[in-house]
Amino acid sequence: MRPTTALLPVVLAAALGGLALPKPALAVAGPALTVDATAGRHAISPYIYGMSFADEALARDIRLPVHRYGGNHTTRYNFRTDTTNRASDWYFENIPNDNPDPASLPKGSETDRFVQQNKATGTQTVMTVPMLGWIAKDRARSCGFSVEKYGPQESTDYWAPDCGNGKKPDGSLITGNDPTDTSVAVGPEYITDWITHLKGQFGSAANGGVQFYDLDNEPDLWHSTHRDVRPAGLGYDELRDRTYQYAAAIKAADPGAKTLGPVGWGLNSTIFSGLDQDVCSRTGCWGNPPDKAAHGGQDLGPWYLDRMREYEEQHGTRILDYFDIHLYPQQSGVFGDAAGDAATQALRLRSTRQLWDPTYVDESWINQPVRFIPRLRDMVDQHYPGTKLAITEYNWGAYGSMNGALAEADVLGIFGREGLDMANLWTAPTADQPVANAFRIYRNYDGAGGAFGETSVRATSADQGKLAVYAAERASDKALTLVVVNKSGDDLTTPVSLAGVSATTAQVYRYSEANLAGIVRAADQAVTPSGFTATFPANSITHLVLPPAPKGDCQVTYTVPGDWPGGFTAQVVVANTGTTPIDGWQLGFDFPAAGQEVTHGWSADWRQAGASVTAESLSWNARIEPGASVFLGFNGAWSGSNPVPTAFTLNGRRCT
């Protein structure tokens, strides 16, 4: 759901028509990339690849891990009548969901079918539960601001002219309307009844049922989005009390279920209560908000986490599992359907830095570093350790363009690298949009379930703004997987340094402007133990898969019997530890340090290119019988340092 911005000191500009960034004819030198498979290792949560309202075909295609039923209209969802209220999104109207058999309700509701689809695609469900205290009253169309009842209004629904937007023709708000025009009051018992129904249909969370429950949707904006039933902002204390009541009801009804809250609309949701956002938007009291002042001057996010921790300490039950705050980029034109002009597209790609970069000053009304994921983690670590992090709504726009796909691929890589626990794109793209292919790059790059790894490893770029890199090890085959996002308008030829990798080749899958219809398998890339150099096309997303080289039946012993300033002698023994003879061999290794080189070798044909060295058998020692060895060596030169090589291959296979 798009955040309400009327309360904020900002008006987002409308996105302009899409323009492709120019692509130059020649490649230029790109920033160096460095990947160390032995460092920075941590698990990547599969739930970061979530969406909201994806169709079944797309969910199946990308093996969607988690799927959220949420948004403004779910705040007043009535599961018994399968009816939502669309709030300020659409004239505060109750609109019954399409249902083939209303007489069977609550069975067969939209939410029942949502869970059924998820079970069919192996996807976990995030279900939004109303916490506002009002739900749609019956299965009938009605509206919160009837023109007949409340007079002429600024705007009315074309298809239902009696339903207005709740503003008088002069733009002032209509007040004093009757909430029961559309809604009926409910309490936590409503949640108990709904979860009881869901458990009856699908089982408990521990037995394949609904796993996650969002504690409503952006309650700090209720006074705007749902002002027909809730005209006043939600304060600190009421947010605490409602969370206690409704989250406890969820845990009592299904102890295995996980809860997410407070589901705020954005950065301001961690600072100001809904009451302060309501009051200060009218009075300008942002420098000294009264509700915050009444609570010791503490920002809402830390205060909320403190209260959730206190509940667990007092009751022995954790009622908050995920700290959930939505995020929509506030930079002008970034969050929009259109890609925008070249400046907007460049801004969109820069703006992903707000997720992590402490040096990036948000180019919007925020005008300060955001570092959103580390900021949330700091709050949790200080105020309620063990709570996971979620962003159950975000959107970087431009679904139909390569620019949007580049931003989305960058965002997904950042989520994994920074250790986010859950994220849900609002809303899902269509299967043929470029942003869908950004998800496929991570979830199904080859159409056969090929996926990015589950264990993040250290990957850095000399210029992340031009060429972003993300790396992970895959559990099934121990392959190193790399996603490289070229966000520049240039073809970039760049060195990729590797450590802790034994691969000799990389499979290359690429999504680019050359074929927006889908991901293309490109030619394999040769790899040495120290890395490779590759060209990444302008505005492209490349997934490289580096399977570990199969270990051969060989063993290499490398010793340095003589070492002096600037020179050394190396002896190498290659042993056949297998059961069959080796007929013809080529030994390969990389020098670890700059300045190391072979000056003269014996018992092999020695060659060197950069740091890579090969020694090829001669006619008289080409055959190595099982259990036998060959002895070779060389004189070398060095400057700076002379470390010993650590990885060797024989005929392309890794030796011990």
PDB file of C-alpha atoms in Angstrom, residues 292-532:
ATOM      1  CA  LYS A 292       6.784  11.800  22.697  1.00  0.00           C
ATOM      2  CA  ALA A 293       7.435  14.392  25.411  1.00  0.00           C
ATOM      3  CA  ALA A 294       4.917  12.623  27.651  1.00  0.00           C
ATOM      4  CA  HIS A 295       6.955   9.427  27.288  1.00  0.00           C
ATOM      5  CA  GLY A 296      10.341  10.686  28.364  1.00  0.00           C
ATOM      6  CA  GLY A 297      11.287  12.019  24.948  1.00  0.00           C
ATOM      7  CA  GLN A 298      11.958   8.478  23.718  1.00  0.00           C
ATOM      8  CA  ASP A 299      11.361   7.692  20.047  1.00  0.00           C
ATOM      9  CA  LEU A 300       8.405   5.393  19.424  1.00  0.00           C
ATOM     10  CA  GLY A 301      10.405   2.453  18.018  1.00  0.00           C
ATOM     11  CA  PRO A 302      12.701   1.945  21.019  1.00  0.00           C
ATOM     12  CA  TRP A 303       9.828   2.639  23.432  1.00  0.00           C
ATOM     13  CA  TYR A 304       7.638   0.030  21.699  1.00  0.00           C
ATOM     14  CA  LEU A 305      10.395  -2.598  21.809  1.00  0.00           C
ATOM     15  CA  ASP A 306      10.980  -1.883  25.506  1.00  0.00           C
ATOM     16  CA  ARG A 307       7.315  -2.491  26.218  1.00  0.00           C
ATOM     17  CA  MET A 308       7.279  -5.759  24.255  1.00  0.00           C
ATOM     18  CA  ARG A 309      10.333  -6.939  26.179  1.00  0.00           C
ATOM     19  CA  GLU A 310       8.658  -6.014  29.466  1.00  0.00           C
ATOM     20  CA  TYR A 311       5.596  -8.074  28.534  1.00  0.00           C
ATOM     21  CA  GLU A 312       7.735 -11.157  27.986  1.00  0.00           C
ATOM     22  CA  GLU A 313       9.571 -10.588  31.256  1.00  0.00           C
ATOM     23  CA  GLN A 314       6.261 -10.267  33.137  1.00  0.00           C
ATOM     24  CA  HIS A 315       4.255 -13.010  31.405  1.00  0.00           C
ATOM     25  CA  GLY A 316       6.844 -15.451  30.108  1.00  0.00           C
ATOM     26  CA  THR A 317       5.485 -15.182  26.551  1.00  0.00           C
ATOM     27  CA  ARG A 318       7.049 -13.415  23.580  1.00  0.00           C
ATOM     28  CA  ILE A 319       4.200 -11.668  21.779  1.00  0.00           C
ATOM     29  CA  LEU A 320       6.357  -9.869  19.194  1.00  0.00           C
ATOM     30  CA  ASP A 321       8.568 -11.961  16.914  1.00  0.00           C
ATOM     31  CA  TYR A 322       9.391  -9.480  14.128  1.00  0.00           C
ATOM     32  CA  PHE A 323       9.949  -5.727  14.306  1.00  0.00           C
ATOM     33  CA  ASP A 324       8.169  -4.702  11.102  1.00  0.00           C
ATOM     34  CA  ILE A 325       8.461  -1.266   9.481  1.00  0.00           C
ATOM     35  CA  HIS A 326       7.531  -0.491   5.878  1.00  0.00           C
ATOM     36  CA  LEU A 327       9.798   1.459   3.550  1.00  0.00           C
ATOM     37  CA  TYR A 328       9.024   3.502   0.444  1.00  0.00           C
ATOM     38  CA  PRO A 329      11.788   5.657  -1.034  1.00  0.00           C
ATOM     39  CA  GLN A 330      10.822   9.283  -0.577  1.00  0.00           C
ATOM     40  CA  GLN A 331      13.107  10.679  -3.294  1.00  0.00           C
ATOM     41  CA  SER A 332      11.061  12.488  -5.921  1.00  0.00           C
ATOM     42  CA  GLY A 333       9.881  10.249  -8.738  1.00  0.00           C
ATOM     43  CA  VAL A 334      11.534   7.055  -7.471  1.00  0.00           C
ATOM     44  CA  PHE A 335       8.401   5.359  -6.176  1.00  0.00           C
ATOM     45  CA  GLY A 336       6.220   5.376  -9.258  1.00  0.00           C
ATOM     46  CA  ASP A 337       5.055   3.234 -12.136  1.00  0.00           C
ATOM     47  CA  ALA A 338       7.175   5.037 -14.734  1.00  0.00           C
ATOM     48  CA  ALA A 339      10.948   4.769 -14.911  1.00  0.00           C
ATOM     49  CA  GLY A 340      11.223   8.536 -15.261  1.00  0.00           C
ATOM     50  CA  ASP A 341      13.857  10.570 -17.043  1.00  0.00           C
ATOM     51  CA  ALA A 342      17.578   9.822 -16.892  1.00  0.00           C
ATOM     52  CA  ALA A 343      18.051  11.846 -13.703  1.00  0.00           C
ATOM     53  CA  THR A 344      15.202  10.014 -11.959  1.00  0.00           C
ATOM     54  CA  GLN A 345      16.556   6.647 -13.054  1.00  0.00           C
ATOM     55  CA  ALA A 346      19.985   7.494 -11.673  1.00  0.00           C
ATOM     56  CA  LEU A 347      18.363   8.679  -8.433  1.00  0.00           C
ATOM     57  CA  ARG A 348      16.417   5.421  -8.149  1.00  0.00           C
ATOM     58  CA  LEU A 349      19.637   3.424  -8.351  1.00  0.00           C
ATOM     59  CA  ARG A 350      21.400   5.657  -5.814  1.00  0.00           C
ATOM     60  CA  SER A 351      18.491   5.596  -3.413  1.00  0.00           C
ATOM     61  CA  THR A 352      18.955   1.916  -2.539  1.00  0.00           C
ATOM     62  CA  ARG A 353      21.894   3.085  -0.437  1.00  0.00           C
ATOM     63  CA  GLN A 354      19.422   4.299   2.196  1.00  0.00           C
ATOM     64  CA  LEU A 355      19.024   0.652   3.173  1.00  0.00           C
ATOM     65  CA  TRP A 356      22.577   0.367   4.531  1.00  0.00           C
ATOM     66  CA  ASP A 357      25.038   3.164   3.758  1.00  0.00           C
ATOM     67  CA  PRO A 358      25.873   5.499   6.689  1.00  0.00           C
ATOM     68  CA  THR A 359      27.496   7.971   4.269  1.00  0.00           C
ATOM     69  CA  TYR A 360      24.430   8.370   2.049  1.00  0.00           C
ATOM     70  CA  VAL A 361      22.287  11.405   2.862  1.00  0.00           C
ATOM     71  CA  ASP A 362      18.733  10.644   1.755  1.00  0.00           C
ATOM     72  CA  GLU A 363      17.928  12.913  -1.199  1.00  0.00           C
ATOM     73  CA  SER A 364      14.426  13.789   0.001  1.00  0.00           C
ATOM     74  CA  TRP A 365      12.728  15.722   2.786  1.00  0.00           C
ATOM     75  CA  ILE A 366      14.490  13.267   5.132  1.00  0.00           C
ATOM     76  CA  ASN A 367      17.856  14.882   4.260  1.00  0.00           C
ATOM     77  CA  GLN A 368      19.913  12.724   6.609  1.00  0.00           C
ATOM     78  CA  PRO A 369      21.539   9.280   6.569  1.00  0.00           C
ATOM     79  CA  VAL A 370      18.898   6.579   7.037  1.00  0.00           C
ATOM     80  CA  ARG A 371      20.860   3.237   7.042  1.00  0.00           C
ATOM     81  CA  PHE A 372      17.471   1.631   7.468  1.00  0.00           C
ATOM     82  CA  ILE A 373      18.353  -2.012   8.145  1.00  0.00           C
ATOM     83  CA  PRO A 374      21.287  -1.304  10.520  1.00  0.00           C
ATOM     84  CA  ARG A 375      19.101   1.326  12.236  1.00  0.00           C
ATOM     85  CA  LEU A 376      16.369  -1.231  12.927  1.00  0.00           C
ATOM     86  CA  ARG A 377      18.917  -3.798  14.057  1.00  0.00           C
ATOM     87  CA  ASP A 378      20.467  -1.330  16.492  1.00  0.00           C
ATOM     88  CA  MET A 379      17.022  -0.682  17.988  1.00  0.00           C
ATOM     89  CA  VAL A 380      16.338  -4.382  18.407  1.00  0.00           C
ATOM     90  CA  ASP A 381      19.773  -5.206  19.803  1.00  0.00           C
ATOM     91  CA  GLN A 382      19.496  -2.446  22.398  1.00  0.00           C
ATOM     92  CA  HIS A 383      15.837  -2.802  23.361  1.00  0.00           C
ATOM     93  CA  TYR A 384      14.557  -6.318  22.599  1.00  0.00           C
ATOM     94  CA  PRO A 385      17.335  -8.703  21.529  1.00  0.00           C
ATOM     95  CA  GLY A 386      16.229 -11.755  19.587  1.00  0.00           C
ATOM     96  CA  THR A 387      13.483  -9.942  17.688  1.00  0.00           C
ATOM     97  CA  LYS A 388      13.774 -10.410  13.939  1.00  0.00           C
ATOM     98  CA  LEU A 389      13.548  -7.647  11.322  1.00  0.00           C
ATOM     99  CA  ALA A 390      10.891  -7.336   8.630  1.00  0.00           C
ATOM    100  CA  ILE A 391       9.955  -4.881   5.891  1.00  0.00           C
ATOM    101  CA  THR A 392       6.591  -6.282   4.832  1.00  0.00           C
ATOM    102  CA  GLU A 393       5.999  -3.481   2.329  1.00  0.00           C
ATOM    103  CA  TYR A 394       8.502  -1.790   0.045  1.00  0.00           C
ATOM    104  CA  ASN A 395       8.565  -0.726  -3.585  1.00  0.00           C
ATOM    105  CA  TRP A 396      11.282   0.893  -5.703  1.00  0.00           C
ATOM    106  CA  GLY A 397       8.944   1.467  -8.668  1.00  0.00           C
ATOM    107  CA  ALA A 398       9.404   1.168 -12.429  1.00  0.00           C
ATOM    108  CA  TYR A 399       8.301  -2.472 -12.662  1.00  0.00           C
ATOM    109  CA  GLY A 400       8.094  -2.270 -16.443  1.00  0.00           C
ATOM    110  CA  SER A 401      11.650  -1.065 -17.045  1.00  0.00           C
ATOM    111  CA  MET A 402      15.186  -2.359 -16.827  1.00  0.00           C
ATOM    112  CA  ASN A 403      15.880   0.476 -14.402  1.00  0.00           C
ATOM    113  CA  GLY A 404      13.309  -0.927 -11.981  1.00  0.00           C
ATOM    114  CA  ALA A 405      14.791  -4.419 -12.361  1.00  0.00           C
ATOM    115  CA  LEU A 406      18.289  -3.104 -11.578  1.00  0.00           C
ATOM    116  CA  ALA A 407      17.022  -1.400  -8.413  1.00  0.00           C
ATOM    117  CA  GLU A 408      15.099  -4.500  -7.313  1.00  0.00           C
ATOM    118  CA  ALA A 409      18.079  -6.826  -7.883  1.00  0.00           C
ATOM    119  CA  ASP A 410      20.222  -4.433  -5.857  1.00  0.00           C
ATOM    120  CA  VAL A 411      17.630  -4.310  -3.061  1.00  0.00           C
ATOM    121  CA  LEU A 412      17.359  -8.108  -2.853  1.00  0.00           C
ATOM    122  CA  GLY A 413      21.126  -8.418  -2.689  1.00  0.00           C
ATOM    123  CA  ILE A 414      21.272  -5.822   0.084  1.00  0.00           C
ATOM    124  CA  PHE A 415      18.542  -7.627   2.046  1.00  0.00           C
ATOM    125  CA  GLY A 416      20.602 -10.827   2.020  1.00  0.00           C
ATOM    126  CA  ARG A 417      23.932  -9.192   2.765  1.00  0.00           C
ATOM    127  CA  GLU A 418      22.549  -7.061   5.618  1.00  0.00           C
ATOM    128  CA  GLY A 419      20.749  -9.961   7.286  1.00  0.00           C
ATOM    129  CA  LEU A 420      17.126  -8.841   6.974  1.00  0.00           C
ATOM    130  CA  ASP A 421      14.726 -11.591   8.058  1.00  0.00           C
ATOM    131  CA  MET A 422      11.648 -10.886   5.913  1.00  0.00           C
ATOM    132  CA  ALA A 423      10.560  -8.585   3.105  1.00  0.00           C
ATOM    133  CA  ASN A 424       7.445  -8.415   0.925  1.00  0.00           C
ATOM    134  CA  LEU A 425       7.295  -6.417  -2.281  1.00  0.00           C
ATOM    135  CA  TRP A 426       4.143  -4.282  -2.538  1.00  0.00           C
ATOM    136  CA  THR A 427       2.618  -5.479  -4.771  1.00  0.00           C
ATOM    137  CA  ALA A 428       3.733  -8.336  -6.994  1.00  0.00           C
ATOM    138  CA  PRO A 429       4.737  -7.608 -10.597  1.00  0.00           C
ATOM    139  CA  THR A 430       3.156  -9.388 -13.501  1.00  0.00           C
ATOM    140  CA  ALA A 431       5.131 -12.363 -14.751  1.00  0.00           C
ATOM    141  CA  ASP A 432       6.353 -10.547 -17.865  1.00  0.00           C
ATOM    142  CA  GLN A 433       7.597  -7.367 -16.174  1.00  0.00           C
ATOM    143  CA  PRO A 434      11.353  -6.795 -15.779  1.00  0.00           C
ATOM    144  CA  VAL A 435      11.067  -6.616 -11.983  1.00  0.00           C
ATOM    145  CA  ALA A 436       9.822 -10.216 -12.019  1.00  0.00           C
ATOM    146  CA  ASN A 437      13.099 -11.179 -13.700  1.00  0.00           C
ATOM    147  CA  ALA A 438      15.033  -9.497 -10.895  1.00  0.00           C
ATOM    148  CA  PHE A 439      13.400 -12.053  -8.590  1.00  0.00           C
ATOM    149  CA  ARG A 440      14.094 -14.878 -11.049  1.00  0.00           C
ATOM    150  CA  ILE A 441      17.791 -13.977 -11.005  1.00  0.00           C
ATOM    151  CA  TYR A 442      17.813 -15.001  -7.344  1.00  0.00           C
ATOM    152  CA  ARG A 443      15.092 -17.655  -7.307  1.00  0.00           C
ATOM    153  CA  ASN A 444      14.996 -19.379 -10.718  1.00  0.00           C
ATOM    154  CA  TYR A 445      17.654 -18.033 -13.064  1.00  0.00           C
ATOM    155  CA  ASP A 446      17.695 -21.109 -15.327  1.00  0.00           C
ATOM    156  CA  GLY A 447      13.999 -22.017 -15.349  1.00  0.00           C
ATOM    157  CA  ALA A 448      14.847 -25.214 -13.474  1.00  0.00           C
ATOM    158  CA  GLY A 449      14.972 -23.888  -9.921  1.00  0.00           C
ATOM    159  CA  GLY A 450      18.540 -22.584 -10.001  1.00  0.00           C
ATOM    160  CA  ALA A 451      18.916 -20.170  -7.085  1.00  0.00           C
ATOM    161  CA  PHE A 452      21.274 -17.852  -5.259  1.00  0.00           C
ATOM    162  CA  GLY A 453      22.996 -19.432  -2.278  1.00  0.00           C
ATOM    163  CA  GLU A 454      21.674 -19.514   1.267  1.00  0.00           C
ATOM    164  CA  THR A 455      24.898 -18.509   3.065  1.00  0.00           C
ATOM    165  CA  SER A 456      26.083 -14.970   2.437  1.00  0.00           C
ATOM    166  CA  VAL A 457      29.845 -14.487   2.045  1.00  0.00           C
ATOM    167  CA  ARG A 458      31.915 -11.337   1.878  1.00  0.00           C
ATOM    168  CA  ALA A 459      31.696  -9.502  -1.439  1.00  0.00           C
ATOM    169  CA  THR A 460      32.830  -5.925  -1.994  1.00  0.00           C
ATOM    170  CA  SER A 461      33.091  -3.506  -4.874  1.00  0.00           C
ATOM    171  CA  ALA A 462      35.487  -0.625  -5.258  1.00  0.00           C
ATOM    172  CA  ASP A 463      32.437   1.350  -6.411  1.00  0.00           C
ATOM    173  CA  GLN A 464      29.125  -0.178  -5.307  1.00  0.00           C
ATOM    174  CA  GLY A 465      27.255   2.636  -7.035  1.00  0.00           C
ATOM    175  CA  LYS A 466      28.490   1.485 -10.425  1.00  0.00           C
ATOM    176  CA  LEU A 467      28.928  -2.250  -9.994  1.00  0.00           C
ATOM    177  CA  ALA A 468      27.268  -3.920  -7.025  1.00  0.00           C
ATOM    178  CA  VAL A 469      28.217  -7.477  -6.091  1.00  0.00           C
ATOM    179  CA  TYR A 470      26.552 -10.010  -3.788  1.00  0.00           C
ATOM    180  CA  ALA A 471      27.824 -13.517  -3.077  1.00  0.00           C
ATOM    181  CA  ALA A 472      26.550 -16.628  -1.341  1.00  0.00           C
ATOM    182  CA  GLU A 473      27.388 -20.314  -1.052  1.00  0.00           C
ATOM    183  CA  ARG A 474      24.680 -22.767  -2.090  1.00  0.00           C
ATOM    184  CA  ALA A 475      24.055 -25.673   0.254  1.00  0.00           C
ATOM    185  CA  SER A 476      23.017 -28.269  -2.329  1.00  0.00           C
ATOM    186  CA  ASP A 477      26.292 -28.337  -4.278  1.00  0.00           C
ATOM    187  CA  LYS A 478      28.605 -25.913  -2.423  1.00  0.00           C
ATOM    188  CA  ALA A 479      28.672 -23.666  -5.500  1.00  0.00           C
ATOM    189  CA  LEU A 480      29.622 -20.036  -5.026  1.00  0.00           C
ATOM    190  CA  THR A 481      26.918 -17.837  -6.544  1.00  0.00           C
ATOM    191  CA  LEU A 482      27.520 -14.201  -7.474  1.00  0.00           C
ATOM    192  CA  VAL A 483      25.018 -11.554  -8.528  1.00  0.00           C
ATOM    193  CA  VAL A 484      26.632  -8.542 -10.180  1.00  0.00           C
ATOM    194  CA  VAL A 485      24.449  -5.507 -10.910  1.00  0.00           C
ATOM    195  CA  ASN A 486      25.873  -3.034 -13.425  1.00  0.00           C
ATOM    196  CA  LYS A 487      24.000   0.164 -12.590  1.00  0.00           C
ATOM    197  CA  SER A 488      26.079   2.313 -14.913  1.00  0.00           C
ATOM    198  CA  GLY A 489      25.455   3.196 -18.532  1.00  0.00           C
ATOM    199  CA  ASP A 490      28.770   1.603 -19.541  1.00  0.00           C
ATOM    200  CA  ASP A 491      29.946  -1.882 -20.371  1.00  0.00           C
ATOM    201  CA  LEU A 492      32.416  -2.464 -17.544  1.00  0.00           C
ATOM    202  CA  THR A 493      35.433  -4.752 -17.807  1.00  0.00           C
ATOM    203  CA  THR A 494      36.480  -5.507 -14.272  1.00  0.00           C
ATOM    204  CA  PRO A 495      38.718  -7.892 -12.302  1.00  0.00           C
ATOM    205  CA  VAL A 496      37.011 -10.229  -9.844  1.00  0.00           C
ATOM    206  CA  SER A 497      39.337 -11.460  -7.081  1.00  0.00           C
ATOM    207  CA  LEU A 498      38.407 -14.729  -5.379  1.00  0.00           C
ATOM    208  CA  ALA A 499      39.513 -16.349  -2.130  1.00  0.00           C
ATOM    209  CA  GLY A 500      38.477 -19.708  -0.754  1.00  0.00           C
ATOM    210  CA  VAL A 501      37.181 -20.842  -4.158  1.00  0.00           C
ATOM    211  CA  SER A 502      38.245 -23.910  -6.133  1.00  0.00           C
ATOM    212  CA  ALA A 503      36.155 -23.394  -9.272  1.00  0.00           C
ATOM    213  CA  THR A 504      37.723 -23.550 -12.717  1.00  0.00           C
ATOM    214  CA  THR A 505      34.692 -22.227 -14.600  1.00  0.00           C
ATOM    215  CA  ALA A 506      31.587 -20.113 -13.984  1.00  0.00           C
ATOM    216  CA  GLN A 507      28.184 -20.526 -15.567  1.00  0.00           C
ATOM    217  CA  VAL A 508      26.852 -17.133 -16.639  1.00  0.00           C
ATOM    218  CA  TYR A 509      23.177 -16.099 -16.642  1.00  0.00           C
ATOM    219  CA  ARG A 510      22.285 -12.541 -17.570  1.00  0.00           C
ATOM    220  CA  TYR A 511      19.297 -10.225 -17.703  1.00  0.00           C
ATOM    221  CA  SER A 512      19.870  -7.053 -19.674  1.00  0.00           C
ATOM    222  CA  GLU A 513      18.444  -4.545 -22.109  1.00  0.00           C
ATOM    223  CA  ALA A 514      19.514  -6.872 -24.907  1.00  0.00           C
ATOM    224  CA  ASN A 515      16.576  -9.164 -24.078  1.00  0.00           C
ATOM    225  CA  LEU A 516      13.964  -7.854 -21.647  1.00  0.00           C
ATOM    226  CA  ALA A 517      11.865 -10.957 -22.249  1.00  0.00           C
ATOM    227  CA  GLY A 518      13.996 -13.141 -20.006  1.00  0.00           C
ATOM    228  CA  ILE A 519      17.292 -14.290 -18.537  1.00  0.00           C
ATOM    229  CA  VAL A 520      19.826 -15.544 -21.084  1.00  0.00           C
ATOM    230  CA  ARG A 521      22.527 -18.186 -20.603  1.00  0.00           C
ATOM    231  CA  ALA A 522      25.806 -16.670 -21.767  1.00  0.00           C
ATOM    232  CA  ALA A 523      29.142 -18.330 -22.492  1.00  0.00           C
ATOM    233  CA  ASP A 524      30.922 -19.855 -19.521  1.00  0.00           C
ATOM    234  CA  GLN A 525      33.622 -17.811 -17.855  1.00  0.00           C
ATOM    235  CA  ALA A 526      37.046 -19.345 -17.162  1.00  0.00           C
ATOM    236  CA  VAL A 527      38.091 -19.027 -13.520  1.00  0.00           C
ATOM    237  CA  THR A 528      41.420 -19.441 -11.763  1.00  0.00           C
ATOM    238  CA  PRO A 529      41.859 -19.911  -8.007  1.00  0.00           C
ATOM    239  CA  SER A 530      42.598 -16.190  -7.710  1.00  0.00           C
ATOM    240  CA  GLY A 531      39.735 -14.959  -9.879  1.00  0.00           C
ATOM    241  CA  PHE A 532      38.933 -13.771 -13.392  1.00  0.00           C
TER     242      PHE A 532
END
